[in-house]
């Protein structure tokens, strides 16, 4: 099963069910020719797992509980740079009172292509910083912050409100002073100046974007190479006209911009030689609608399942799933330590023996069980596999 949107193809390669757990092999490919996928490509919070409509109806009205009962973990197995394809392994589990049933529906509305991280100086000379345009705001216009002083500390039994909403605070007027080191248009140095003998640096950011810049971390580098963190940071929000909003009169949906104002207690007469530094990341990605059905009972020709208990040097290989991406093994052991991850793994094909790599996964020392995966260097034609070789033990693989 596969689907395409925004030039990205999502395809289910194979799946296998083990009681209340399923292992699903999934690929993403950029078929647009833009080669947007990277080794950092991820779904993050855009990924969903749920039953299809028919399975939900058969669940006797327990749809909400069933959808909420799923958990999953994902692992990137292989990135084919030549075809711009990423292969993933998903381990999906369900609670005992809401077992897995066919078919499952996997989907996503977000795909993150890449993450670029920065730790760089901001191209601003601090030696020329003087007084600047400021505004006086009520406490209600301070939406939050970090390391706030006592007179701005949150109170009234709520983590959203400063103690005194009417007390006035002087902050920088929002503007567009300088670009950030990453050069993205969604974030900038809004203003910088000296207020009451302290250095204030205000950043601006465009809100309500799925991708782009993360919240910035600012510090000052001294002439001696030491770093000074801000005393505290104020969170402010502005409307489309850059007017700072009051939390008693507005909510986050009214905001267009977020301003973070960092305050530094340093000798403002000796700023020459200090450097303003930025740390943060920029994400790229795409919105879309990807949805594929996974039949857990259909291993297809792309999967081989071995359920015989295979003993190898004190380890029992109970479930082995061979897919184009490698070998998934679930088993148990009798010794003090599990040595399965260090075993030599290979597959025998009509054209020769192909070694497998990895052996990563999870162990349960109390139950003495393991769930491990060995990867191929390139996608494997499972139909050509005649045997799995574990150390010196050859395990024949029957064709479907």
mmCIF file of C-alpha atoms in Angstrom:
data_model
loop_
_atom_site.group_PDB
_atom_site.id
_atom_site.type_symbol
_atom_site.label_atom_id
_atom_site.label_comp_id
_atom_site.label_asym_id
_atom_site.label_seq_id
_atom_site.Cartn_x
_atom_site.Cartn_y
_atom_site.Cartn_z
ATOM 1 C CA UNK A 1 0.000 0.000 0.000
ATOM 2 C CA UNK A 2 1.220 3.504 -0.752
ATOM 3 C CA UNK A 3 0.078 7.091 -1.152
ATOM 4 C CA UNK A 4 1.602 10.276 -2.565
ATOM 5 C CA UNK A 5 1.209 13.933 -1.679
ATOM 6 C CA UNK A 6 3.410 16.998 -2.110
ATOM 7 C CA UNK A 7 5.841 14.897 -4.131
ATOM 8 C CA UNK A 8 6.445 12.503 -1.211
ATOM 9 C CA UNK A 9 5.532 8.827 -1.534
ATOM 10 C CA UNK A 10 4.752 6.831 1.630
ATOM 11 C CA UNK A 11 4.736 3.056 1.172
ATOM 12 C CA UNK A 12 4.227 0.076 3.473
ATOM 13 C CA UNK A 13 6.837 -2.550 2.667
ATOM 14 C CA UNK A 14 5.580 -5.183 5.076
ATOM 15 C CA UNK A 15 4.164 -5.842 8.521
ATOM 16 C CA UNK A 16 3.890 -8.605 11.067
ATOM 17 C CA UNK A 17 1.790 -8.947 14.227
ATOM 18 C CA UNK A 18 2.947 -10.456 17.529
ATOM 19 C CA UNK A 19 0.089 -10.574 20.062
ATOM 20 C CA UNK A 20 -0.549 -6.909 20.934
ATOM 21 C CA UNK A 21 2.526 -5.665 19.072
ATOM 22 C CA UNK A 22 3.128 -5.122 15.364
ATOM 23 C CA UNK A 23 6.306 -4.389 13.427
ATOM 24 C CA UNK A 24 5.719 -2.282 10.313
ATOM 25 C CA UNK A 25 8.309 -1.423 7.675
ATOM 26 C CA UNK A 26 7.638 1.867 5.944
ATOM 27 C CA UNK A 27 9.448 3.961 3.361
ATOM 28 C CA UNK A 28 9.372 7.617 2.337
ATOM 29 C CA UNK A 29 10.614 8.700 -1.078
ATOM 30 C CA UNK A 30 10.828 12.127 -2.685
ATOM 31 C CA UNK A 31 9.481 11.413 -6.163
ATOM 32 C CA UNK A 32 9.495 15.093 -7.166
ATOM 33 C CA UNK A 33 13.193 15.053 -8.056
ATOM 34 C CA UNK A 34 13.993 17.726 -5.457
ATOM 35 C CA UNK A 35 15.815 15.288 -3.116
ATOM 36 C CA UNK A 36 14.347 16.954 -0.025
ATOM 37 C CA UNK A 37 14.696 13.952 2.284
ATOM 38 C CA UNK A 38 17.743 13.636 4.543
ATOM 39 C CA UNK A 39 18.946 11.362 7.325
ATOM 40 C CA UNK A 40 17.253 13.790 9.734
ATOM 41 C CA UNK A 41 13.817 13.479 8.102
ATOM 42 C CA UNK A 42 11.191 12.772 10.746
ATOM 43 C CA UNK A 43 7.437 12.806 11.352
ATOM 44 C CA UNK A 44 7.655 14.217 14.886
ATOM 45 C CA UNK A 45 4.148 15.042 16.181
ATOM 46 C CA UNK A 46 2.520 14.694 12.759
ATOM 47 C CA UNK A 47 2.363 10.873 12.797
ATOM 48 C CA UNK A 48 -0.866 9.017 13.622
ATOM 49 C CA UNK A 49 -1.884 5.393 14.183
ATOM 50 C CA UNK A 50 -5.508 4.312 14.300
ATOM 51 C CA UNK A 51 -7.941 1.614 13.244
ATOM 52 C CA UNK A 52 -9.766 1.929 9.976
ATOM 53 C CA UNK A 53 -13.463 2.852 9.991
ATOM 54 C CA UNK A 54 -14.744 -0.731 9.794
ATOM 55 C CA UNK A 55 -12.546 -1.887 12.663
ATOM 56 C CA UNK A 56 -13.722 1.066 14.743
ATOM 57 C CA UNK A 57 -17.370 0.175 14.151
ATOM 58 C CA UNK A 58 -16.689 -3.409 15.209
ATOM 59 C CA UNK A 59 -15.160 -2.105 18.442
ATOM 60 C CA UNK A 60 -18.699 -1.443 19.778
ATOM 61 C CA UNK A 61 -18.424 2.270 20.303
ATOM 62 C CA UNK A 62 -15.004 2.215 21.952
ATOM 63 C CA UNK A 63 -13.349 4.197 19.164
ATOM 64 C CA UNK A 64 -11.864 6.922 21.369
ATOM 65 C CA UNK A 65 -10.341 4.468 23.817
ATOM 66 C CA UNK A 66 -8.916 2.339 21.033
ATOM 67 C CA UNK A 67 -7.321 5.231 19.203
ATOM 68 C CA UNK A 68 -5.812 6.507 22.448
ATOM 69 C CA UNK A 69 -4.450 3.080 23.422
ATOM 70 C CA UNK A 70 -1.870 2.866 20.644
ATOM 71 C CA UNK A 71 1.777 3.602 21.237
ATOM 72 C CA UNK A 72 4.610 3.446 18.751
ATOM 73 C CA UNK A 73 8.329 3.765 18.377
ATOM 74 C CA UNK A 74 10.178 4.464 15.164
ATOM 75 C CA UNK A 75 13.711 3.819 13.974
ATOM 76 C CA UNK A 76 15.358 4.849 10.723
ATOM 77 C CA UNK A 77 16.978 1.760 9.244
ATOM 78 C CA UNK A 78 18.462 2.975 5.988
ATOM 79 C CA UNK A 79 18.760 6.123 3.871
ATOM 80 C CA UNK A 80 19.241 5.577 0.145
ATOM 81 C CA UNK A 81 20.770 8.850 -1.010
ATOM 82 C CA UNK A 82 20.702 7.851 -4.684
ATOM 83 C CA UNK A 83 16.915 7.356 -4.786
ATOM 84 C CA UNK A 84 16.240 9.804 -1.909
ATOM 85 C CA UNK A 85 14.383 7.103 0.018
ATOM 86 C CA UNK A 86 14.260 6.521 3.783
ATOM 87 C CA UNK A 87 13.284 3.199 5.329
ATOM 88 C CA UNK A 88 11.758 3.042 8.813
ATOM 89 C CA UNK A 89 10.821 0.371 11.290
ATOM 90 C CA UNK A 90 7.762 1.123 13.430
ATOM 91 C CA UNK A 91 6.978 -0.925 16.528
ATOM 92 C CA UNK A 92 3.301 -0.420 17.370
ATOM 93 C CA UNK A 93 1.797 -1.651 20.634
ATOM 94 C CA UNK A 94 -1.728 -1.689 22.015
ATOM 95 C CA UNK A 95 -3.157 -2.206 25.485
ATOM 96 C CA UNK A 96 -4.398 -5.689 26.326
ATOM 97 C CA UNK A 97 -8.036 -4.516 26.427
ATOM 98 C CA UNK A 98 -7.832 -2.961 22.947
ATOM 99 C CA UNK A 99 -5.906 -5.442 20.777
ATOM 100 C CA UNK A 100 -4.562 -4.723 17.326
ATOM 101 C CA UNK A 101 -6.831 -5.627 14.429
ATOM 102 C CA UNK A 102 -6.660 -5.399 10.647
ATOM 103 C CA UNK A 103 -6.143 -3.110 9.004
ATOM 104 C CA UNK A 104 -4.341 -0.373 10.868
ATOM 105 C CA UNK A 105 -4.166 3.074 9.333
ATOM 106 C CA UNK A 106 -0.850 4.932 9.441
ATOM 107 C CA UNK A 107 -0.689 8.542 8.419
ATOM 108 C CA UNK A 108 0.938 11.909 8.786
ATOM 109 C CA UNK A 109 0.099 15.529 8.062
ATOM 110 C CA UNK A 110 3.651 16.806 8.613
ATOM 111 C CA UNK A 111 7.037 15.640 7.368
ATOM 112 C CA UNK A 112 10.149 17.367 8.677
ATOM 113 C CA UNK A 113 12.902 17.256 6.077
ATOM 114 C CA UNK A 114 15.906 18.674 7.840
ATOM 115 C CA UNK A 115 17.208 20.421 10.945
ATOM 116 C CA UNK A 116 20.000 22.988 10.764
ATOM 117 C CA UNK A 117 21.557 23.980 14.083
ATOM 118 C CA UNK A 118 23.469 27.180 14.734
ATOM 119 C CA UNK A 119 25.829 28.490 17.405
ATOM 120 C CA UNK A 120 27.093 31.717 15.889
ATOM 121 C CA UNK A 121 27.695 35.387 16.687
ATOM 122 C CA UNK A 122 25.106 37.969 15.667
ATOM 123 C CA UNK A 123 26.494 40.589 13.287
ATOM 124 C CA UNK A 124 25.911 43.533 15.636
ATOM 125 C CA UNK A 125 28.516 45.865 17.120
ATOM 126 C CA UNK A 126 27.674 46.347 20.798
ATOM 127 C CA UNK A 127 30.078 49.261 21.182
ATOM 128 C CA UNK A 128 27.589 51.568 19.442
ATOM 129 C CA UNK A 129 24.551 50.528 21.505
ATOM 130 C CA UNK A 130 22.923 53.460 23.263
ATOM 131 C CA UNK A 131 19.492 54.435 24.534
ATOM 132 C CA UNK A 132 16.703 53.323 22.208
ATOM 133 C CA UNK A 133 12.957 53.548 21.751
ATOM 134 C CA UNK A 134 11.066 51.902 24.602
ATOM 135 C CA UNK A 135 7.484 51.302 25.686
ATOM 136 C CA UNK A 136 5.935 50.969 29.149
ATOM 137 C CA UNK A 137 3.746 47.913 29.544
ATOM 138 C CA UNK A 138 1.457 46.547 32.247
ATOM 139 C CA UNK A 139 2.230 43.286 33.961
ATOM 140 C CA UNK A 140 -0.632 41.770 32.011
ATOM 141 C CA UNK A 141 1.365 42.246 28.820
ATOM 142 C CA UNK A 142 4.088 39.922 30.124
ATOM 143 C CA UNK A 143 2.911 36.467 29.093
ATOM 144 C CA UNK A 144 5.715 34.527 30.720
ATOM 145 C CA UNK A 145 9.457 34.176 30.657
ATOM 146 C CA UNK A 146 12.369 32.490 32.364
ATOM 147 C CA UNK A 147 14.274 33.305 35.559
ATOM 148 C CA UNK A 148 11.919 36.207 36.238
ATOM 149 C CA UNK A 149 12.771 38.536 39.158
ATOM 150 C CA UNK A 150 10.502 38.637 42.212
ATOM 151 C CA UNK A 151 8.560 41.679 41.049
ATOM 152 C CA UNK A 152 7.601 39.845 37.856
ATOM 153 C CA UNK A 153 7.195 36.354 39.278
ATOM 154 C CA UNK A 154 3.982 34.548 38.343
ATOM 155 C CA UNK A 155 1.276 34.295 40.979
ATOM 156 C CA UNK A 156 -2.437 34.435 41.743
ATOM 157 C CA UNK A 157 -2.467 30.642 41.736
ATOM 158 C CA UNK A 158 -1.868 30.600 37.988
ATOM 159 C CA UNK A 159 1.282 29.994 35.979
ATOM 160 C CA UNK A 160 0.047 32.493 33.389
ATOM 161 C CA UNK A 161 -0.246 35.722 35.371
ATOM 162 C CA UNK A 162 2.304 38.025 37.004
ATOM 163 C CA UNK A 163 1.542 39.079 40.589
ATOM 164 C CA UNK A 164 0.674 42.687 39.750
ATOM 165 C CA UNK A 165 -0.938 43.110 36.357
ATOM 166 C CA UNK A 166 -1.006 46.906 36.692
ATOM 167 C CA UNK A 167 2.670 47.467 37.546
ATOM 168 C CA UNK A 168 4.507 49.138 34.674
ATOM 169 C CA UNK A 169 7.657 47.682 33.123
ATOM 170 C CA UNK A 170 9.850 49.313 30.491
ATOM 171 C CA UNK A 171 10.761 47.152 27.501
ATOM 172 C CA UNK A 172 12.111 47.715 24.013
ATOM 173 C CA UNK A 173 9.726 48.838 21.299
ATOM 174 C CA UNK A 174 9.315 46.085 18.680
ATOM 175 C CA UNK A 175 11.153 46.719 15.442
ATOM 176 C CA UNK A 176 13.436 45.069 12.895
ATOM 177 C CA UNK A 177 17.002 45.812 13.959
ATOM 178 C CA UNK A 178 19.086 43.048 12.337
ATOM 179 C CA UNK A 179 18.840 39.551 10.816
ATOM 180 C CA UNK A 180 19.655 36.375 12.715
ATOM 181 C CA UNK A 181 22.710 34.310 11.718
ATOM 182 C CA UNK A 182 20.504 31.733 9.957
ATOM 183 C CA UNK A 183 19.092 34.420 7.640
ATOM 184 C CA UNK A 184 15.506 33.129 7.826
ATOM 185 C CA UNK A 185 12.780 35.758 7.480
ATOM 186 C CA UNK A 186 10.600 34.291 10.248
ATOM 187 C CA UNK A 187 12.942 35.436 13.055
ATOM 188 C CA UNK A 188 15.053 38.548 13.611
ATOM 189 C CA UNK A 189 16.682 40.852 16.155
ATOM 190 C CA UNK A 190 13.753 43.139 16.871
ATOM 191 C CA UNK A 191 15.548 45.779 18.947
ATOM 192 C CA UNK A 192 18.528 46.288 21.224
ATOM 193 C CA UNK A 193 19.343 48.992 23.728
ATOM 194 C CA UNK A 194 20.160 50.032 27.272
ATOM 195 C CA UNK A 195 17.357 50.448 29.833
ATOM 196 C CA UNK A 196 18.120 51.474 33.411
ATOM 197 C CA UNK A 197 21.762 50.530 33.006
ATOM 198 C CA UNK A 198 21.058 47.020 31.670
ATOM 199 C CA UNK A 199 21.466 45.650 28.155
ATOM 200 C CA UNK A 200 18.173 44.544 26.603
ATOM 201 C CA UNK A 201 18.067 42.373 23.463
ATOM 202 C CA UNK A 202 14.674 41.655 21.896
ATOM 203 C CA UNK A 203 14.084 38.993 19.246
ATOM 204 C CA UNK A 204 10.978 38.758 17.083
ATOM 205 C CA UNK A 205 9.406 35.677 15.550
ATOM 206 C CA UNK A 206 6.474 35.023 13.244
ATOM 207 C CA UNK A 207 3.952 32.750 14.967
ATOM 208 C CA UNK A 208 1.715 29.917 13.765
ATOM 209 C CA UNK A 209 4.263 28.293 11.437
ATOM 210 C CA UNK A 210 4.802 24.535 11.448
ATOM 211 C CA UNK A 211 8.375 24.853 10.212
ATOM 212 C CA UNK A 212 11.107 27.417 10.552
ATOM 213 C CA UNK A 213 13.121 28.783 13.456
ATOM 214 C CA UNK A 214 13.030 27.490 17.023
ATOM 215 C CA UNK A 215 13.068 29.801 20.037
ATOM 216 C CA UNK A 216 16.488 31.460 20.299
ATOM 217 C CA UNK A 217 19.050 31.219 23.079
ATOM 218 C CA UNK A 218 21.119 34.378 23.466
ATOM 219 C CA UNK A 219 24.251 35.017 25.495
ATOM 220 C CA UNK A 220 27.188 37.401 25.586
ATOM 221 C CA UNK A 221 30.767 36.393 24.939
ATOM 222 C CA UNK A 222 33.259 38.419 26.968
ATOM 223 C CA UNK A 223 36.630 39.625 25.633
ATOM 224 C CA UNK A 224 38.181 36.778 27.672
ATOM 225 C CA UNK A 225 36.034 34.156 25.936
ATOM 226 C CA UNK A 226 33.571 33.543 28.771
ATOM 227 C CA UNK A 227 29.826 33.405 28.190
ATOM 228 C CA UNK A 228 27.237 35.380 30.165
ATOM 229 C CA UNK A 229 23.620 34.250 30.199
ATOM 230 C CA UNK A 230 20.780 36.763 30.550
ATOM 231 C CA UNK A 231 19.467 37.515 34.035
ATOM 232 C CA UNK A 232 15.975 36.761 32.800
ATOM 233 C CA UNK A 233 13.858 36.686 29.637
ATOM 234 C CA UNK A 234 10.399 38.199 29.091
ATOM 235 C CA UNK A 235 7.817 36.677 26.732
ATOM 236 C CA UNK A 236 5.719 39.249 24.878
ATOM 237 C CA UNK A 237 3.181 38.843 22.080
ATOM 238 C CA UNK A 238 2.166 41.318 19.401
ATOM 239 C CA UNK A 239 -0.661 41.750 16.910
ATOM 240 C CA UNK A 240 -0.275 42.386 13.180
ATOM 241 C CA UNK A 241 0.620 46.023 13.936
ATOM 242 C CA UNK A 242 3.297 44.963 16.470
ATOM 243 C CA UNK A 243 1.236 46.266 19.401
ATOM 244 C CA UNK A 244 1.961 44.256 22.542
ATOM 245 C CA UNK A 245 -1.081 42.273 23.656
ATOM 246 C CA UNK A 246 -2.540 42.035 27.159
ATOM 247 C CA UNK A 247 -3.268 38.515 28.402
ATOM 248 C CA UNK A 248 -6.447 39.742 30.152
ATOM 249 C CA UNK A 249 -7.861 40.947 26.841
ATOM 250 C CA UNK A 250 -6.333 38.565 24.281
ATOM 251 C CA UNK A 251 -5.288 34.969 23.771
ATOM 252 C CA UNK A 252 -2.570 33.246 21.749
ATOM 253 C CA UNK A 253 -4.811 33.115 18.707
ATOM 254 C CA UNK A 254 -4.777 36.915 18.500
ATOM 255 C CA UNK A 255 -0.983 37.060 18.347
ATOM 256 C CA UNK A 256 0.976 37.330 15.100
ATOM 257 C CA UNK A 257 4.447 37.859 16.568
ATOM 258 C CA UNK A 258 6.292 36.572 19.609
ATOM 259 C CA UNK A 259 8.956 38.756 21.202
ATOM 260 C CA UNK A 260 11.521 37.469 23.687
ATOM 261 C CA UNK A 261 13.454 40.127 25.564
ATOM 262 C CA UNK A 262 16.708 39.066 27.225
ATOM 263 C CA UNK A 263 18.094 41.322 29.973
ATOM 264 C CA UNK A 264 21.814 41.312 30.858
ATOM 265 C CA UNK A 265 23.380 42.940 33.949
ATOM 266 C CA UNK A 266 26.779 44.062 32.683
ATOM 267 C CA UNK A 267 28.752 47.282 32.615
ATOM 268 C CA UNK A 268 27.103 48.987 29.653
ATOM 269 C CA UNK A 269 29.988 51.467 29.464
ATOM 270 C CA UNK A 270 32.368 48.616 28.586
ATOM 271 C CA UNK A 271 30.483 46.801 25.809
ATOM 272 C CA UNK A 272 33.367 47.101 23.364
ATOM 273 C CA UNK A 273 34.825 43.618 22.927
ATOM 274 C CA UNK A 274 31.606 41.806 23.901
ATOM 275 C CA UNK A 275 29.856 39.674 21.274
ATOM 276 C CA UNK A 276 26.165 38.791 21.123
ATOM 277 C CA UNK A 277 25.844 35.052 20.353
ATOM 278 C CA UNK A 278 22.877 33.010 19.161
ATOM 279 C CA UNK A 279 22.054 29.312 19.423
ATOM 280 C CA UNK A 280 19.041 27.683 17.816
ATOM 281 C CA UNK A 281 17.756 25.555 14.966
ATOM 282 C CA UNK A 282 15.771 25.854 11.756
ATOM 283 C CA UNK A 283 13.437 23.100 10.534
ATOM 284 C CA UNK A 284 12.302 22.587 6.951
ATOM 285 C CA UNK A 285 9.379 20.413 5.947
ATOM 286 C CA UNK A 286 6.047 20.128 4.214
ATOM 287 C CA UNK A 287 2.389 19.805 5.136
ATOM 288 C CA UNK A 288 0.301 17.207 3.381
ATOM 289 C CA UNK A 289 -2.009 14.249 3.767
ATOM 290 C CA UNK A 290 -0.446 10.809 3.801
ATOM 291 C CA UNK A 291 -2.495 7.779 4.794
ATOM 292 C CA UNK A 292 -1.833 4.075 4.180
ATOM 293 C CA UNK A 293 -3.600 0.917 5.340
ATOM 294 C CA UNK A 294 -1.514 -1.829 6.938
ATOM 295 C CA UNK A 295 -2.819 -5.396 6.803
ATOM 296 C CA UNK A 296 -1.083 -7.098 9.725
ATOM 297 C CA UNK A 297 -2.181 -10.556 8.568
ATOM 298 C CA UNK A 298 -0.735 -10.250 5.079
ATOM 299 C CA UNK A 299 3.023 -10.674 5.124
ATOM 300 C CA UNK A 300 3.088 -10.515 1.295
ATOM 301 C CA UNK A 301 5.971 -11.638 -0.875
ATOM 302 C CA UNK A 302 8.164 -8.930 0.606
ATOM 303 C CA UNK A 303 8.232 -10.577 4.057
ATOM 304 C CA UNK A 304 9.373 -13.941 5.368
ATOM 305 C CA UNK A 305 8.344 -15.065 8.845
ATOM 306 C CA UNK A 306 10.166 -17.801 10.762
ATOM 307 C CA UNK A 307 8.358 -18.868 13.943
ATOM 308 C CA UNK A 308 10.269 -22.058 14.725
ATOM 309 C CA UNK A 309 12.225 -21.868 17.992
ATOM 310 C CA UNK A 310 15.848 -21.794 16.821
ATOM 311 C CA UNK A 311 18.432 -22.410 19.589
ATOM 312 C CA UNK A 312 21.792 -20.686 19.087
ATOM 313 C CA UNK A 313 24.409 -20.733 21.855
ATOM 314 C CA UNK A 314 22.059 -20.311 24.808
ATOM 315 C CA UNK A 315 19.656 -18.031 22.944
ATOM 316 C CA UNK A 316 16.250 -18.978 21.555
ATOM 317 C CA UNK A 317 15.278 -17.155 18.358
ATOM 318 C CA UNK A 318 11.469 -17.396 18.531
ATOM 319 C CA UNK A 319 10.162 -14.942 15.912
ATOM 320 C CA UNK A 320 12.249 -13.803 12.961
ATOM 321 C CA UNK A 321 10.936 -11.379 10.351
ATOM 322 C CA UNK A 322 12.953 -10.959 7.171
ATOM 323 C CA UNK A 323 12.110 -7.838 5.172
ATOM 324 C CA UNK A 324 13.818 -5.783 2.453
ATOM 325 C CA UNK A 325 15.307 -3.728 5.300
ATOM 326 C CA UNK A 326 16.898 -6.550 7.270
ATOM 327 C CA UNK A 327 16.122 -9.046 10.016
ATOM 328 C CA UNK A 328 13.913 -8.444 13.081
ATOM 329 C CA UNK A 329 14.354 -11.019 15.869
ATOM 330 C CA UNK A 330 12.354 -11.595 19.052
ATOM 331 C CA UNK A 331 13.681 -14.199 21.459
ATOM 332 C CA UNK A 332 14.920 -15.157 24.911
ATOM 333 C CA UNK A 333 18.146 -16.269 26.584
ATOM 334 C CA UNK A 334 19.219 -18.371 29.565
ATOM 335 C CA UNK A 335 22.633 -16.997 30.559
ATOM 336 C CA UNK A 336 23.585 -14.022 32.708
ATOM 337 C CA UNK A 337 23.854 -11.710 29.707
ATOM 338 C CA UNK A 338 22.267 -11.505 26.286
ATOM 339 C CA UNK A 339 24.948 -11.991 23.628
ATOM 340 C CA UNK A 340 22.615 -11.985 20.617
ATOM 341 C CA UNK A 341 23.463 -8.450 19.514
ATOM 342 C CA UNK A 342 27.096 -9.460 19.004
ATOM 343 C CA UNK A 343 26.348 -12.500 16.873
ATOM 344 C CA UNK A 344 27.285 -12.639 13.204
ATOM 345 C CA UNK A 345 24.209 -12.284 10.987
ATOM 346 C CA UNK A 346 23.912 -12.874 7.250
ATOM 347 C CA UNK A 347 21.402 -13.929 4.628
ATOM 348 C CA UNK A 348 22.108 -16.497 1.961
ATOM 349 C CA UNK A 349 20.764 -15.712 -1.499
ATOM 350 C CA UNK A 350 20.982 -17.349 -4.899
ATOM 351 C CA UNK A 351 23.790 -14.914 -5.716
ATOM 352 C CA UNK A 352 25.810 -15.301 -2.519
ATOM 353 C CA UNK A 353 25.922 -14.399 1.174
ATOM 354 C CA UNK A 354 25.003 -10.852 2.282
ATOM 355 C CA UNK A 355 26.190 -9.760 5.754
ATOM 356 C CA UNK A 356 23.803 -7.854 8.022
ATOM 357 C CA UNK A 357 24.809 -5.037 10.345
ATOM 358 C CA UNK A 358 23.569 -3.557 13.607
ATOM 359 C CA UNK A 359 22.087 -5.759 16.268
ATOM 360 C CA UNK A 360 20.465 -2.802 18.006
ATOM 361 C CA UNK A 361 17.164 -2.882 19.799
ATOM 362 C CA UNK A 362 15.866 -3.584 23.289
ATOM 363 C CA UNK A 363 16.593 -6.075 26.076
ATOM 364 C CA UNK A 364 14.591 -7.064 29.164
ATOM 365 C CA UNK A 365 17.016 -8.436 31.749
ATOM 366 C CA UNK A 366 14.234 -9.450 34.155
ATOM 367 C CA UNK A 367 12.286 -11.488 31.606
ATOM 368 C CA UNK A 368 15.517 -12.363 29.741
ATOM 369 C CA UNK A 369 14.058 -11.437 26.370
ATOM 370 C CA UNK A 370 15.371 -9.438 23.430
ATOM 371 C CA UNK A 371 13.977 -7.598 20.411
ATOM 372 C CA UNK A 372 16.771 -6.798 17.961
ATOM 373 C CA UNK A 373 17.212 -5.706 14.362
ATOM 374 C CA UNK A 374 20.017 -6.179 11.841
ATOM 375 C CA UNK A 375 20.092 -3.914 8.776
ATOM 376 C CA UNK A 376 21.022 -4.435 5.152
ATOM 377 C CA UNK A 377 23.310 -1.952 3.409
ATOM 378 C CA UNK A 378 20.778 -1.728 0.579
ATOM 379 C CA UNK A 379 17.177 -2.942 0.219
ATOM 380 C CA UNK A 380 17.057 -6.725 -0.083
ATOM 381 C CA UNK A 381 15.112 -8.801 -2.600
ATOM 382 C CA UNK A 382 13.535 -11.158 -0.079
ATOM 383 C CA UNK A 383 12.350 -13.532 -2.809
ATOM 384 C CA UNK A 384 15.980 -14.521 -3.479
ATOM 385 C CA UNK A 385 16.798 -15.413 0.153
ATOM 386 C CA UNK A 386 17.338 -19.119 0.800
ATOM 387 C CA UNK A 387 18.611 -19.055 4.394
ATOM 388 C CA UNK A 388 19.481 -16.941 7.431
ATOM 389 C CA UNK A 389 22.905 -17.599 8.960
ATOM 390 C CA UNK A 390 23.438 -16.859 12.685
ATOM 391 C CA UNK A 391 27.072 -17.468 13.612
ATOM 392 C CA UNK A 392 27.547 -20.959 12.148
ATOM 393 C CA UNK A 393 23.876 -21.958 12.289
ATOM 394 C CA UNK A 394 22.103 -22.059 8.928
ATOM 395 C CA UNK A 395 18.311 -21.612 9.032
ATOM 396 C CA UNK A 396 16.533 -22.395 5.732
ATOM 397 C CA UNK A 397 13.928 -19.897 4.523
ATOM 398 C CA UNK A 398 10.955 -21.281 2.648
ATOM 399 C CA UNK A 399 9.529 -19.298 -0.246
ATOM 400 C CA UNK A 400 5.929 -18.087 -0.039
#
